[in-house]
Every structure is written in structure tokens, then in C-alpha cells.
Coordinates of C-alpha atoms and ligand atoms in Angstrom, one line a residue:
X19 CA 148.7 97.9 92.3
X20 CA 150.2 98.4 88.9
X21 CA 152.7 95.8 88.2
X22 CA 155.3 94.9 85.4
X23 CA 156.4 91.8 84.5
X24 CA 159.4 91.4 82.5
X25 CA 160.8 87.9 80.8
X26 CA 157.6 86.1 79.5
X27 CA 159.1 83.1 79.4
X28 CA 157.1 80.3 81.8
X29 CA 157.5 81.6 85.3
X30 CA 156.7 85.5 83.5
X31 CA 153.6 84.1 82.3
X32 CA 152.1 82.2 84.7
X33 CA 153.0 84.8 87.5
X34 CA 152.3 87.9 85.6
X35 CA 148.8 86.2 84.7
X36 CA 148.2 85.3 88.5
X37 CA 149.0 88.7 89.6
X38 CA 146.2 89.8 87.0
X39 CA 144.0 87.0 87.8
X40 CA 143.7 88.8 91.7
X41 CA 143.7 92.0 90.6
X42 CA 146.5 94.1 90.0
X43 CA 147.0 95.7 86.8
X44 CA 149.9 93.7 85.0
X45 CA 152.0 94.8 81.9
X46 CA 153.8 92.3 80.7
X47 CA 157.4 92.4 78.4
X48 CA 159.7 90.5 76.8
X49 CA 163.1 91.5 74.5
X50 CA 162.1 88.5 72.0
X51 CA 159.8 89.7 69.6
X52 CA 158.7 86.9 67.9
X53 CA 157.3 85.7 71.4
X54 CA 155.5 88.9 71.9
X55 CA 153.9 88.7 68.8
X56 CA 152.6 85.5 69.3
X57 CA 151.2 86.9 72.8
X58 CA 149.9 90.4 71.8
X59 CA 148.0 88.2 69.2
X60 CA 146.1 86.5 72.1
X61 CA 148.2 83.2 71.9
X62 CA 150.2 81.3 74.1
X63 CA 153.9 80.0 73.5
X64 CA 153.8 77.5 75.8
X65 CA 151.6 74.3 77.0
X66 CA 150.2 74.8 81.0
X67 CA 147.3 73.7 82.0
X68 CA 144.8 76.7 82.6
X69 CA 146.9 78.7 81.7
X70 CA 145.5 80.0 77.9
X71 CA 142.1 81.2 79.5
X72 CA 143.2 83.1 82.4
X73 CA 145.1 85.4 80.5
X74 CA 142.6 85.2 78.1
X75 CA 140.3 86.1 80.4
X76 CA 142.7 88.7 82.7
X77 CA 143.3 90.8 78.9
X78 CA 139.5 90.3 78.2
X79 CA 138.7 91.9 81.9
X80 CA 141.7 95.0 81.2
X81 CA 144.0 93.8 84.3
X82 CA 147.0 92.1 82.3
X83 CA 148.7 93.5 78.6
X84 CA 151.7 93.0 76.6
X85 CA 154.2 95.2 75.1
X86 CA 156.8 94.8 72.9
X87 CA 158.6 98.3 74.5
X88 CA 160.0 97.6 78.1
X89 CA 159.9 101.5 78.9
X90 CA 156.5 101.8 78.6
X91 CA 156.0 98.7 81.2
X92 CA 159.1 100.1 83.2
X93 CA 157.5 103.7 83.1
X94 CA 154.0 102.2 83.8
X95 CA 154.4 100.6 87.4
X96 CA 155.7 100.5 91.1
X97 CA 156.9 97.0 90.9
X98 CA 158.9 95.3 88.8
X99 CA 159.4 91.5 88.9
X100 CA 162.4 90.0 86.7
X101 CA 161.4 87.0 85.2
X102 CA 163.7 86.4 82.6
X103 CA 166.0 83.2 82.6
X104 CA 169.4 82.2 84.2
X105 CA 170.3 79.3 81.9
X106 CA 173.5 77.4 82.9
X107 CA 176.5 78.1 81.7
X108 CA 179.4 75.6 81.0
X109 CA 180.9 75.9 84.1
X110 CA 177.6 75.3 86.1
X111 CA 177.0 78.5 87.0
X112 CA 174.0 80.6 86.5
X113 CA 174.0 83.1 83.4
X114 CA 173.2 86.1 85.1
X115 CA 173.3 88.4 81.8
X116 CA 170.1 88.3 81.2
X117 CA 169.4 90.1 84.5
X118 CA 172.1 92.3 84.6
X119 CA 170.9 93.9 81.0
X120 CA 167.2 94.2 82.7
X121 CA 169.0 96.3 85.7
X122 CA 170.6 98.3 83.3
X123 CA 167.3 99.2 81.4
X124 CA 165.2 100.2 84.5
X125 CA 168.0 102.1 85.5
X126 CA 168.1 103.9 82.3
X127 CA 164.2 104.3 82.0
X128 CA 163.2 104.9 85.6
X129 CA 161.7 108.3 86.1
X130 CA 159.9 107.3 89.4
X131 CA 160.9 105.1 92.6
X132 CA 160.7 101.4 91.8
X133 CA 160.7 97.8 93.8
X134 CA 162.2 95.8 91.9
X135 CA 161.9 92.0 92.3
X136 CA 163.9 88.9 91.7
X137 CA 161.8 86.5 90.6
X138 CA 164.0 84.4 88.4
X139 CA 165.8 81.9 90.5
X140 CA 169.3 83.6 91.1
X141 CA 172.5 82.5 93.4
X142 CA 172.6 83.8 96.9
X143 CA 174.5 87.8 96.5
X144 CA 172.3 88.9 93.2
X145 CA 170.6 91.0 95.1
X146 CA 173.2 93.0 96.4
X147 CA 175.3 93.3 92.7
X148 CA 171.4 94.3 91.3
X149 CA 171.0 96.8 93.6
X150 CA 174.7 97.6 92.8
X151 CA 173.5 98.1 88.7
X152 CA 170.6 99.8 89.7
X153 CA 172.5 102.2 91.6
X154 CA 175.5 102.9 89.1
X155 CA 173.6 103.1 86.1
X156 CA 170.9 105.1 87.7
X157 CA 169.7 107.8 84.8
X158 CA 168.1 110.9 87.2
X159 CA 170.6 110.1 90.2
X160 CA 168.0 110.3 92.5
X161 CA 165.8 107.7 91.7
X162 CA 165.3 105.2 94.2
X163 CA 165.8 101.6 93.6
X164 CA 164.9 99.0 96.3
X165 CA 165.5 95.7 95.7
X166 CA 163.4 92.3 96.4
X167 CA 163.8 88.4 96.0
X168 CA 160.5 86.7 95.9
X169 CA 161.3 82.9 94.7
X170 CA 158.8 80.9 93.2
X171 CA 158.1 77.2 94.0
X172 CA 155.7 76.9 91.2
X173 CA 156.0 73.6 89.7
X174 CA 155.1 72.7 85.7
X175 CA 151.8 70.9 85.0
X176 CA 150.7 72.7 88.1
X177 CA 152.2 76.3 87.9
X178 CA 148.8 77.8 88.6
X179 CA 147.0 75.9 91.4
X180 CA 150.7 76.1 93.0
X181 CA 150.5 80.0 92.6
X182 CA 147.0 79.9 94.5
X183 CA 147.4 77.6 97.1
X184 CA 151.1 77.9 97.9
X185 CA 152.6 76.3 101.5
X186 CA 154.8 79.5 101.8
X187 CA 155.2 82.8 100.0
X188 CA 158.9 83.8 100.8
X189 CA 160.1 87.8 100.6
X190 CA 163.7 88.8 101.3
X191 CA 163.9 92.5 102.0
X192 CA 166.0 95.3 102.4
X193 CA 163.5 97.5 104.6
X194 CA 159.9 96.9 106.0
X195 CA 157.9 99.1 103.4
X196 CA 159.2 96.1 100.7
X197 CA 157.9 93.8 103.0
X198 CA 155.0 95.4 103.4
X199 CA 154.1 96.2 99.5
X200 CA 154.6 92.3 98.8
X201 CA 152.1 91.3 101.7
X202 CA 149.9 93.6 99.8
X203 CA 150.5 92.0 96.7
X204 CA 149.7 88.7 98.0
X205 CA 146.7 89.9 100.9
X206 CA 143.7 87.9 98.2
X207 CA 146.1 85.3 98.4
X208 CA 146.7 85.5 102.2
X209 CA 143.3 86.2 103.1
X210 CA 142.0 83.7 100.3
X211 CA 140.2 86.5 98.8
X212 CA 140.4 84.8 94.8
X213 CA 138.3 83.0 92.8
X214 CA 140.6 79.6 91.7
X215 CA 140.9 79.7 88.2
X216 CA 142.4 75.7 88.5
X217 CA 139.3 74.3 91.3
X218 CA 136.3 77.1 89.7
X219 CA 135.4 77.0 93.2
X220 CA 136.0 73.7 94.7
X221 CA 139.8 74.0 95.9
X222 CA 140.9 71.5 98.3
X223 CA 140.9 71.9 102.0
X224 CA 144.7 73.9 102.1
X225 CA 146.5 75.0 105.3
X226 CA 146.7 79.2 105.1
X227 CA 150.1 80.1 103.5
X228 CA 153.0 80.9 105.5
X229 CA 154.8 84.6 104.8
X230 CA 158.1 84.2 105.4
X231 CA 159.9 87.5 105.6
X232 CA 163.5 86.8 105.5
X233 CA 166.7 89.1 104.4
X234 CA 167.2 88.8 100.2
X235 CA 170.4 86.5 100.7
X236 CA 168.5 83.5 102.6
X237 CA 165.3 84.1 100.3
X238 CA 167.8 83.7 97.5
X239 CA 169.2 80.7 99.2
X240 CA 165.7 79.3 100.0
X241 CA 165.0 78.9 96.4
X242 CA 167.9 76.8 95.7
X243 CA 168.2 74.9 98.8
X244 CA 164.6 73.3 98.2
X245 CA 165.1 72.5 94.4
X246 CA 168.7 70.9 95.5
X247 CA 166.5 69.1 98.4
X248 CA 164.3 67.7 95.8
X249 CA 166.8 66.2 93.6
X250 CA 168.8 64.8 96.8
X251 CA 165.3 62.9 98.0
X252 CA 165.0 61.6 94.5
X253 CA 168.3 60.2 93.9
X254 CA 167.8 58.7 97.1
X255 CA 164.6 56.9 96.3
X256 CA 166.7 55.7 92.6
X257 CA 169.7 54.1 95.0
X258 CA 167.2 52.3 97.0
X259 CA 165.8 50.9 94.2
X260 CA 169.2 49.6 93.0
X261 CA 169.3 48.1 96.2
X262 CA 165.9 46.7 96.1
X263 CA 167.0 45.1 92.4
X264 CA 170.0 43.1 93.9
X265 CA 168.0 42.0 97.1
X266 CA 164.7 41.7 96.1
X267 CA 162.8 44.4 97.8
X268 CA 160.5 46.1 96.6
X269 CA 161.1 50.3 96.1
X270 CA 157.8 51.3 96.6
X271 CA 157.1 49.2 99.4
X272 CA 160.3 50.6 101.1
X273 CA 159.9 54.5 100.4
X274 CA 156.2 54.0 100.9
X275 CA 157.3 53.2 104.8
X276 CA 160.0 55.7 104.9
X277 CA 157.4 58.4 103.7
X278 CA 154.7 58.2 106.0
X279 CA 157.2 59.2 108.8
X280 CA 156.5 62.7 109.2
X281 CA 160.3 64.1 109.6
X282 CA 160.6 62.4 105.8
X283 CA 157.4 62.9 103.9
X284 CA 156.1 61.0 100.9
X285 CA 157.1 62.9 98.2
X286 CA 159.6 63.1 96.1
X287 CA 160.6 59.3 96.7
X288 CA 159.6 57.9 93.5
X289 CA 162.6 56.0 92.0
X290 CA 162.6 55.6 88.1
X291 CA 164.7 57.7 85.1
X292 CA 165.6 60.7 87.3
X293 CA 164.7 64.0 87.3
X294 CA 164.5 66.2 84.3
X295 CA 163.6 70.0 83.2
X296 CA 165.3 73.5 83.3
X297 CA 165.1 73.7 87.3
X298 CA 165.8 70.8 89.4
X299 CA 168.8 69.9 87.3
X300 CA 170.0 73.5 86.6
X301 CA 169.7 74.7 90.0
X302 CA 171.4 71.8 91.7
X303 CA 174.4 72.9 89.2
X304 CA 174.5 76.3 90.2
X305 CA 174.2 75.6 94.2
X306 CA 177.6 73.6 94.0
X307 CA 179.0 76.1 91.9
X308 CA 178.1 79.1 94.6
X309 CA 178.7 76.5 97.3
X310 CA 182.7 75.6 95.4
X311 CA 182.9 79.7 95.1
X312 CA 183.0 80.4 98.5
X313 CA 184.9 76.9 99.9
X314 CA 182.0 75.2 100.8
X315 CA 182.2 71.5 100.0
X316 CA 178.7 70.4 98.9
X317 CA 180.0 67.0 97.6
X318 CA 176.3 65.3 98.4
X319 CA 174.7 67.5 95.6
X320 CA 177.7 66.1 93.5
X321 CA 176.4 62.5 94.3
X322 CA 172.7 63.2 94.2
X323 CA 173.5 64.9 90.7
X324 CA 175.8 61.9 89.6
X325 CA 173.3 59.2 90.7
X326 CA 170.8 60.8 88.4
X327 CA 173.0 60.6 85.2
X328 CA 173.2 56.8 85.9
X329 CA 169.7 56.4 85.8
X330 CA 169.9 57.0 81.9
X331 CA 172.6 54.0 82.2
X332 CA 170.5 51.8 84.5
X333 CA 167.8 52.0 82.0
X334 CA 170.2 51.0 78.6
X335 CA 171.1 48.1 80.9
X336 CA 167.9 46.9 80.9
X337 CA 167.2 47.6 77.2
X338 CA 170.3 45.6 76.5
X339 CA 169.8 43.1 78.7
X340 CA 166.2 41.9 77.2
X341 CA 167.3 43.0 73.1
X342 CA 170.9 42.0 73.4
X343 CA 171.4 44.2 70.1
X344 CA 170.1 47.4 70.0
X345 CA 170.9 47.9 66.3
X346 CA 167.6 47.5 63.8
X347 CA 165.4 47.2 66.8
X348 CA 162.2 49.2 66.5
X349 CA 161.6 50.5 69.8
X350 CA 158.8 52.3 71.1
X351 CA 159.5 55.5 73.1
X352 CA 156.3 56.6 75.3
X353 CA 156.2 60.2 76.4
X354 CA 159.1 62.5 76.0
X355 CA 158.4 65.5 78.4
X356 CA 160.6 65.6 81.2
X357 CA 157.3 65.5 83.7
X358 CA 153.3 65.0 82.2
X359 CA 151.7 67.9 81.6
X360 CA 153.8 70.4 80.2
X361 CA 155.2 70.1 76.8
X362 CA 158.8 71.2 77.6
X363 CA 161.1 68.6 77.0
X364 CA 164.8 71.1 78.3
X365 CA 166.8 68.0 80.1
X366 CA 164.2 65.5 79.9
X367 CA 165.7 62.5 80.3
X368 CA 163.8 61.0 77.4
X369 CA 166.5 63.1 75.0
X370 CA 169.6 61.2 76.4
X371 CA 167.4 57.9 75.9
X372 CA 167.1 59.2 72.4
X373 CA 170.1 60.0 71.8
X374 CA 171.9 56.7 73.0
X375 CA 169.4 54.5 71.0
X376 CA 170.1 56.3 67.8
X377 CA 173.7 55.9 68.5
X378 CA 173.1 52.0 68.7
X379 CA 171.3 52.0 65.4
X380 CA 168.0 51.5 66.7
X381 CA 164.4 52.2 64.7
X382 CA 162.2 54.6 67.6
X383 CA 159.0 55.8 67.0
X384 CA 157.6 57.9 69.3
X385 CA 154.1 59.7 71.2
X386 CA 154.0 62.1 74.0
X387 CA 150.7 64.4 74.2
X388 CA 152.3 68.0 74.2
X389 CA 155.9 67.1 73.4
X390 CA 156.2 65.8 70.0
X391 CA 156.4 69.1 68.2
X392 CA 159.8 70.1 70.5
X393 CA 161.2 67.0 70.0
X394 CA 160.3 66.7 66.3
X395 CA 162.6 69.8 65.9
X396 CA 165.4 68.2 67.8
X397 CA 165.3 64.6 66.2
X398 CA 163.9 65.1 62.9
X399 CA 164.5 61.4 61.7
X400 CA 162.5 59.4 64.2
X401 CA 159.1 58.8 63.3
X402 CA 156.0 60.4 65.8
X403 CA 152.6 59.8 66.3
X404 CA 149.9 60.7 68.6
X405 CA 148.3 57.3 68.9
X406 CA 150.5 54.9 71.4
X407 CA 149.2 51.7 69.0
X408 CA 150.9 53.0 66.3
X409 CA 154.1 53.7 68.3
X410 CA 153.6 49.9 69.9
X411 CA 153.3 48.1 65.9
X412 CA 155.7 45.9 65.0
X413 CA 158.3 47.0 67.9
X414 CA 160.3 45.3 70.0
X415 CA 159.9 47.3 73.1
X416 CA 158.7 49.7 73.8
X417 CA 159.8 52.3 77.2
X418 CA 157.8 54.0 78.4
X419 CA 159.6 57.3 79.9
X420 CA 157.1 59.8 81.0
X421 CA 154.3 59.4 83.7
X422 CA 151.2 60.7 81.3
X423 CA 148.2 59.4 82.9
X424 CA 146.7 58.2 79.6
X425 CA 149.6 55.3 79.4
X426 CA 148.5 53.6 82.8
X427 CA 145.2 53.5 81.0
X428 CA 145.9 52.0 77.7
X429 CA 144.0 48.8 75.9
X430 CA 146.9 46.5 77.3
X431 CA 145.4 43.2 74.9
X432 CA 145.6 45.9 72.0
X433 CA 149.0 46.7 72.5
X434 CA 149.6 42.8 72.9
X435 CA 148.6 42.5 69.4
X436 CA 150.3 45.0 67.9
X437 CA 154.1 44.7 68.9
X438 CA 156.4 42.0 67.4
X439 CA 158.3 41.4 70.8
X440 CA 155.9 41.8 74.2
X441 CA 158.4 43.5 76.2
X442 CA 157.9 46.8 78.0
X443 CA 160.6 48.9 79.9
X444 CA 158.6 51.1 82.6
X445 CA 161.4 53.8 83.3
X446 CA 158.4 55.6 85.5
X447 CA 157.2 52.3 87.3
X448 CA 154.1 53.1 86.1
X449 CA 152.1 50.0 85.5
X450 CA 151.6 46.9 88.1
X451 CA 154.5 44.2 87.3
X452 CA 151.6 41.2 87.9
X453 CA 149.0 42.9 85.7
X454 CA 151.3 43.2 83.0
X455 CA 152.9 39.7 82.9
X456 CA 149.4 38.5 83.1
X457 CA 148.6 40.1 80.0
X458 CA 151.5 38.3 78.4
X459 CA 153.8 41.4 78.8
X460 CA 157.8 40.4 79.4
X461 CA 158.1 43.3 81.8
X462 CA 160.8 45.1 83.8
X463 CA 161.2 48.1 85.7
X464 CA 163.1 50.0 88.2
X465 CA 163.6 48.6 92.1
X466 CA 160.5 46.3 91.6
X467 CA 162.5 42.5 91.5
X468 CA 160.4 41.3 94.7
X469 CA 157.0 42.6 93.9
X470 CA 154.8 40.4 95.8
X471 CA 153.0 37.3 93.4
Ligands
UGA6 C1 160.6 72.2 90.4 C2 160.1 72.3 91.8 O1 159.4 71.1 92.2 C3 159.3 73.5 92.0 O2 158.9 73.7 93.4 C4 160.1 74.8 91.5 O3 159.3 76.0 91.7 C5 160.5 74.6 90.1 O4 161.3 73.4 90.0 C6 161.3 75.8 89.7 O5 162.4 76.0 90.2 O6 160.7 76.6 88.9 P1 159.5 71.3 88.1 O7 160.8 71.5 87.4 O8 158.2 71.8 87.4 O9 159.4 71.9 89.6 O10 159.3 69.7 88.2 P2 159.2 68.7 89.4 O11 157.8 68.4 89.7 O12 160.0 69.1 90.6 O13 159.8 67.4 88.8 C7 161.2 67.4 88.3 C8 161.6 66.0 87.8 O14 161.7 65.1 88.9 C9 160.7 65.4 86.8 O15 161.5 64.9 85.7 C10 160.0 64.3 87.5 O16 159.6 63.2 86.7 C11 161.1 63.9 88.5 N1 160.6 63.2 89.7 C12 159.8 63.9 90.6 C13 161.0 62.0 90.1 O17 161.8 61.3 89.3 N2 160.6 61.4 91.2 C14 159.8 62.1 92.1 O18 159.4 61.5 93.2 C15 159.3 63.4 91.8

């Protein structure tokens, strides 16, 4: 099926090279030139695993190109998915001109029917006001719009081996011949007719994917119900380890129980900093503003969003509980993305960490494996380095603030030796408490007071 793609900002990307990767002729755009430069020149403007090579390979292979001209990939396919961002606004709410300026265009350029999809995460009714701008601002009059919402749950780091194996592939429709072209859409991945680009062949044993086939409101609300879930269970696990601190329990111990019930699950209960990112955060937002909008008191997702603020606060008590004064201190900072692998650092919490240290005078250097070069252009005056020893000389602490796999594994004796003050902050609770004071480490971190001896 010819397909277009337009916004090829991460979620564009990764699903417009999927799409390519099974087979369907993709044509991909975006209105910021400088970004479709970089891609028509066979880069890739962000870090995700995999990613690089498969479009490498889906251009290579003549199933996936860019243009800079959105009427050629408007004129060129079926089925349009709109990929381009909703970025909070100051209110909360989503942005939605980015996808209102898209409906204009098809509706301008459209010469033939179109599906058009919602891709980008929007608030429950945006399918109903897109239709709307299709409609109105349809060129020929008689072209025939229909409108889709197809959320993603794709997840950074992960994006692609989510987009093969998903648990559920969710369509809200206006009529079953929608329905019907997005089950085509996603038959190799149905019928698990693909070759994994992630696994090369050895993908773990998956359940088959569910097709949900709902109406575009509840696919819309879908979307943001399970990102808003996802905070709630986290900010749970971070006020149980509060409570763990003041009564000596152990968080792990605790959501490791609650987990393994079945109506709970394991994931998403690990306590530390918070969640982070452009979606979790974002989205949570923008459900209490639809939910305030239409009377709806959501007051948890106020709570769950409040508790994680405070974890940035939990985690300056701690730093000024062991340094006393902050001002002068060289502190440490390890990783800065708001998750490991992905090099986007939007509401990391690492930023706000940043940003209240440097307010306190102190000296941070700083390592992350993708994430320096975003930072870097935020904070300018700290010093960087790729090597974690560096970052660890001479400093009085050092946090360690993203779960990157590398700093579970690092030369612990090493690091000993090279900081002026042993103390390390795990914001991630990373790193075994006994392993670490046995290695001469004063160490803290979060919801692990009565870790068993
Ligand atoms: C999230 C959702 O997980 C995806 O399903 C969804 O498709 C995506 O948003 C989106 O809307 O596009 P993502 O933002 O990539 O994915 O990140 P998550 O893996 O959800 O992690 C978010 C944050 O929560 C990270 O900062 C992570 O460190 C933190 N986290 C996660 C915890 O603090 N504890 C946990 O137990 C899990």
C-alpha cells in the first residue's frame, strides 16, 4: 500500500520506517527543512537503537523516501498518518496547530480520496474537528476525507521491537472499510509475516497482538489513559518508597510482592527520580486539562503528577543532607537522558537536578552515552566527558540519574580512587546498597533504609 508519513520527528520516523520495513511503499515529510536535509542525505536526526539501518536499508530496498514537498507525498498515497508533535502549551493543553495546519494542507492538495490518520497523540474529540478541517477546507468539494486514530505505545530505547511485537494495535474508526485498510496495514504484523529488524530472527516467544477496533474518541482516549496510568503506577512505587525510608522497608522488596499479583503487574513500580520525557509527563498534562474541560475532576493525575515534581526535591534532600553546602562542591552527574537509550533529554529530570545545583553554586561535571551533545547546548558551562572516571575525579559525589546499563557495571575500586569524597546518590537505585558500602562507598538511595545486611 502506498503510504505517507508526515512529521518526521521520532514517532514519524520510526513508524514510517516500520511501515517500510513490512512492505508498503512509504514517503516520508516534514515542514523543517534543515531536518529533511539531514535525512534525504541518508542521516538520522535522532539516537534509536536500530533505527539508522532499517531506513537505511528500507531507502536502499526503494520502499521508504523523503521529500522536502508535502504535495508530492500528499498526492502520492491512500493513507496519510500525522505524525507531527502536540507540544504542551502553558495551560497544559495539547498544541494542536501543528495538526490543524497538516489538515489544512491535505485538504488543499488532495486530488483523490484519502484515510487520513492520527498518529500523534491528540485529546479525545480531534478527530471529529479534523474531519471538520478536512471537510471545510476541502479544495475539489468532492474529495473524500475519512478520518482514523491509530495511537502508538511505542516506547524510546525500544520504539522498534515495540512496533513489531506490540500487545495491541488499537484503530478508532468512522466506518468498516477504515477498519479494514488498517488490518491490512498491519496483516505481516498480525499474521507475523516480517523479518525483525531488532531479534534478526530470534524474537522472543510473544502472545499474537490484539486488534482493537474501537470508535476514534475511545482510541483517542486509550492513548492517554495508558500514558496517565503509567505515571499513576510510578508515583505510586516513589510514595512507597518514602514510606519504606521512614519505616525501614525496603521499596523493592514491597513492589516486588505487589507486582507478581497478576491484577497489578510488575512494571512500572520502580521508585527513584520520576518519570521524565515528552510523553508521560506531557500527556498526563493534557488528560487533566481535557478531563477540567468537560467537568471531570481527575484530581489523582494531579497528585500522581505532583508526587513526581517532589522526587527532584527528595533527591536535593539527600544531596544536602550528606554535603551540607552545596556551594563549591564538584559533583558528578551520571547520565542525563530522561530513560537509557535514547539521547533525548525533553523533561528529563536530570535538567531540573542541573539546574538546582547550579543555583547552589555547585562545580558538575557530567557523562551520559547519547545525551551530552543536547545537554551541552542547554548548559554550556558545566564540563562533559564520556569517560564516568573523569566525571568521578576529585568530586564529592557523584548522582547517578539515569539507568544506562554501563553504570551498574563500572570499576567500583577505580572510582574509589578517584573521587575526593566516596559518596554516591543512586536517584535510579541502581547499584546494591551492601556492595557498595563494601567497597567503601557512603551510599544512599531511594526507599532502600532497611535493605537486608
Ligand atoms: C511512554 C510509554 O511507555 C509508551 O507506551 C508510549 O508509547 C510513549 O510514552 C509515547 O507516548 O510515545 P517513553 O516516554 O519512551 O514511553 O518512556 P517510558 O519507558 O514510559 O519511561 C518514562 C519515564 O518513566 C522515564 O523517565 C523512566 O525512567 C521512568 N520510569 C519508568 C520510572 O521512573 N519507573 C518505572 O518503573 C518505569
Amino acid at each position: 500500500m502506498k503510504l505517507a508519513v508526515i512529521g518526521c520527528g521520532y514517532v514519524g520516523l520510526v513508524t514510517g520506517g516500520c511501515l517500510a520495513e513490512i512492505g508498503h511503499e512509504v514517503i516520508a515529510t516534514d515542514n523543517d527543512s534543515a531536518k529533511m536535509a539531514v535525512l534525504e542525505a541518508g542521516r538520522v536526526p535522532i539516537y534509536e537503537p536500530t533505527l539508522e539501518p532499517m531506513l537505511a536499508s528500507a531507502r536502499k530496498a526503494g520502499q521508504l523516501r523523503f521529500t522536502a514537498d508535502p504535495a508530492e507525498a500528499i498526492h502520492a498515497a491512500d493513507v496519510i498518518f500525522i505524525c507531527v508533535g502536540t507540544p504542551p502549551r502553558e495551560t497544559g493543553a495539547a498544541d494542536l496547530s501543528a495538526i490543524d495546519s497538516v489538515a489544512r494542507m491535505i485538504a488543499n492538495e488532495a486530488r483523490t480520496p484519502k484515510l487520513v490518520i492520527e498518529k500523534s497523540t491528540v485529546p479525545a474529540q480531534t478527530g471529529s474537528n479534523l474531519k471538520r478541517a478536512l471537510t471545510v477546507y476541502g479544495r475539489s468539494g468532492g474529495t473524500l476525507f475519512r478520518v482514523a486514530s491509530n495511537p502508538e505505545f511505542l516506547r524510546e530505547g525500544t520504539a522498534i521491537g515495540d512496533f513489531f511485537h506490540p500487545d495491541r494495535i488499537v484503530v478508532g474508526i468512522e466506518d468498516s472499510a477504515s477498519a479494514e485498510q488498517l488490518r491490512e496495514i498491519y496483516a505481516p504484523i498480525l499474521e507475523g509475516r516480517f523479518s525483525c529488524p531488532v531479534h534478526s530472527g530470534k524474537c522472543p516467544p510473544a502472545v499474537k497482538p490484539e486488534f482493537l477496533v474501537t470508535t476514534i474518541a475511545s482510541a483517542e482516549l486509550i492513548k492517554h489513559a495508558s500514558n496517565s496510568f503509567l505515571g499513576l503506577k510510578i508515583s505510586y512505587a516513589n510514595v512507597l518508597s518514602d514510606l519504606c525510608e521512614k519505616l525501614d522497608g525496603n521499596v523493592e522488596e514491597v513492589t516486588r510482592a505487589v507486582g507478581l499479583d497478576p491484577r497489578i503487574g510488575p512494571h512500572f513500580l520502580k521508585a527513584g527520580l520520576g518519570f521524565g520525557g515528552f510523553c508521560l509527563p506531557k500527556d498526563i498534562q493534557a488528560f487533566m486539562h481535557l478531563a477540567d474541560s468537560v467537568g471531570v475532576d481527575f484530581g489523582l493525575l494531579r497528585e500522581a503528577e505532583r508526587v513526581n515534581r517532589q522526587r527532584i526535591d527528595r533527591l536535593m534532600e539527600k544531596v544536602h543532607h550528606f554535603l551540607w553546602v552545596i556551594k563549591d562542591k564538584q559533583i558528578g552527574l551520571l547520565g542525563l537522558a530522561f530513560k537509557p537509550f535514547t539521547d533525548d533529554i525533553r523533561l528529563a529530570p536530570a535538567l531540573e537536578v542541573i539546574r538546582r545545583l547550579i543555583a547552589e553554586g555547585a562545580r558538575l561535571r557530567a557523562t551520559d552515552p547519547e545525551a551530552m551533545e543536547r545537554t551541552r547546548a542547554l548548559f554550556p558551562d558545566i564540563a562533559y566527558s564520556a569517560d564516568p572516571y573523569e566525571v568521578a575525579r576529585g568530586a564529592d559525589a557523584l548522582l547517578l540519574l539515569t539507568e544506562w546499563p554501563a553504570y551498574k557495571k563500572l570499576d567500583w575500586a577505580r572510582v574509589h580512587k578517584e573521587m575526593a569524597r566516596r559518596l554516591i546518590i543512586d536517584a535510579r537505585n541502581q547499584l546494591d546498597p551492601l556492595e557498595m558500602r563494601l567497597h567503601g562507598f557512603e551510599y544512599d538511595s531511594f526507599g532502600r533504609a532497611g535493605s537486608r545486611a
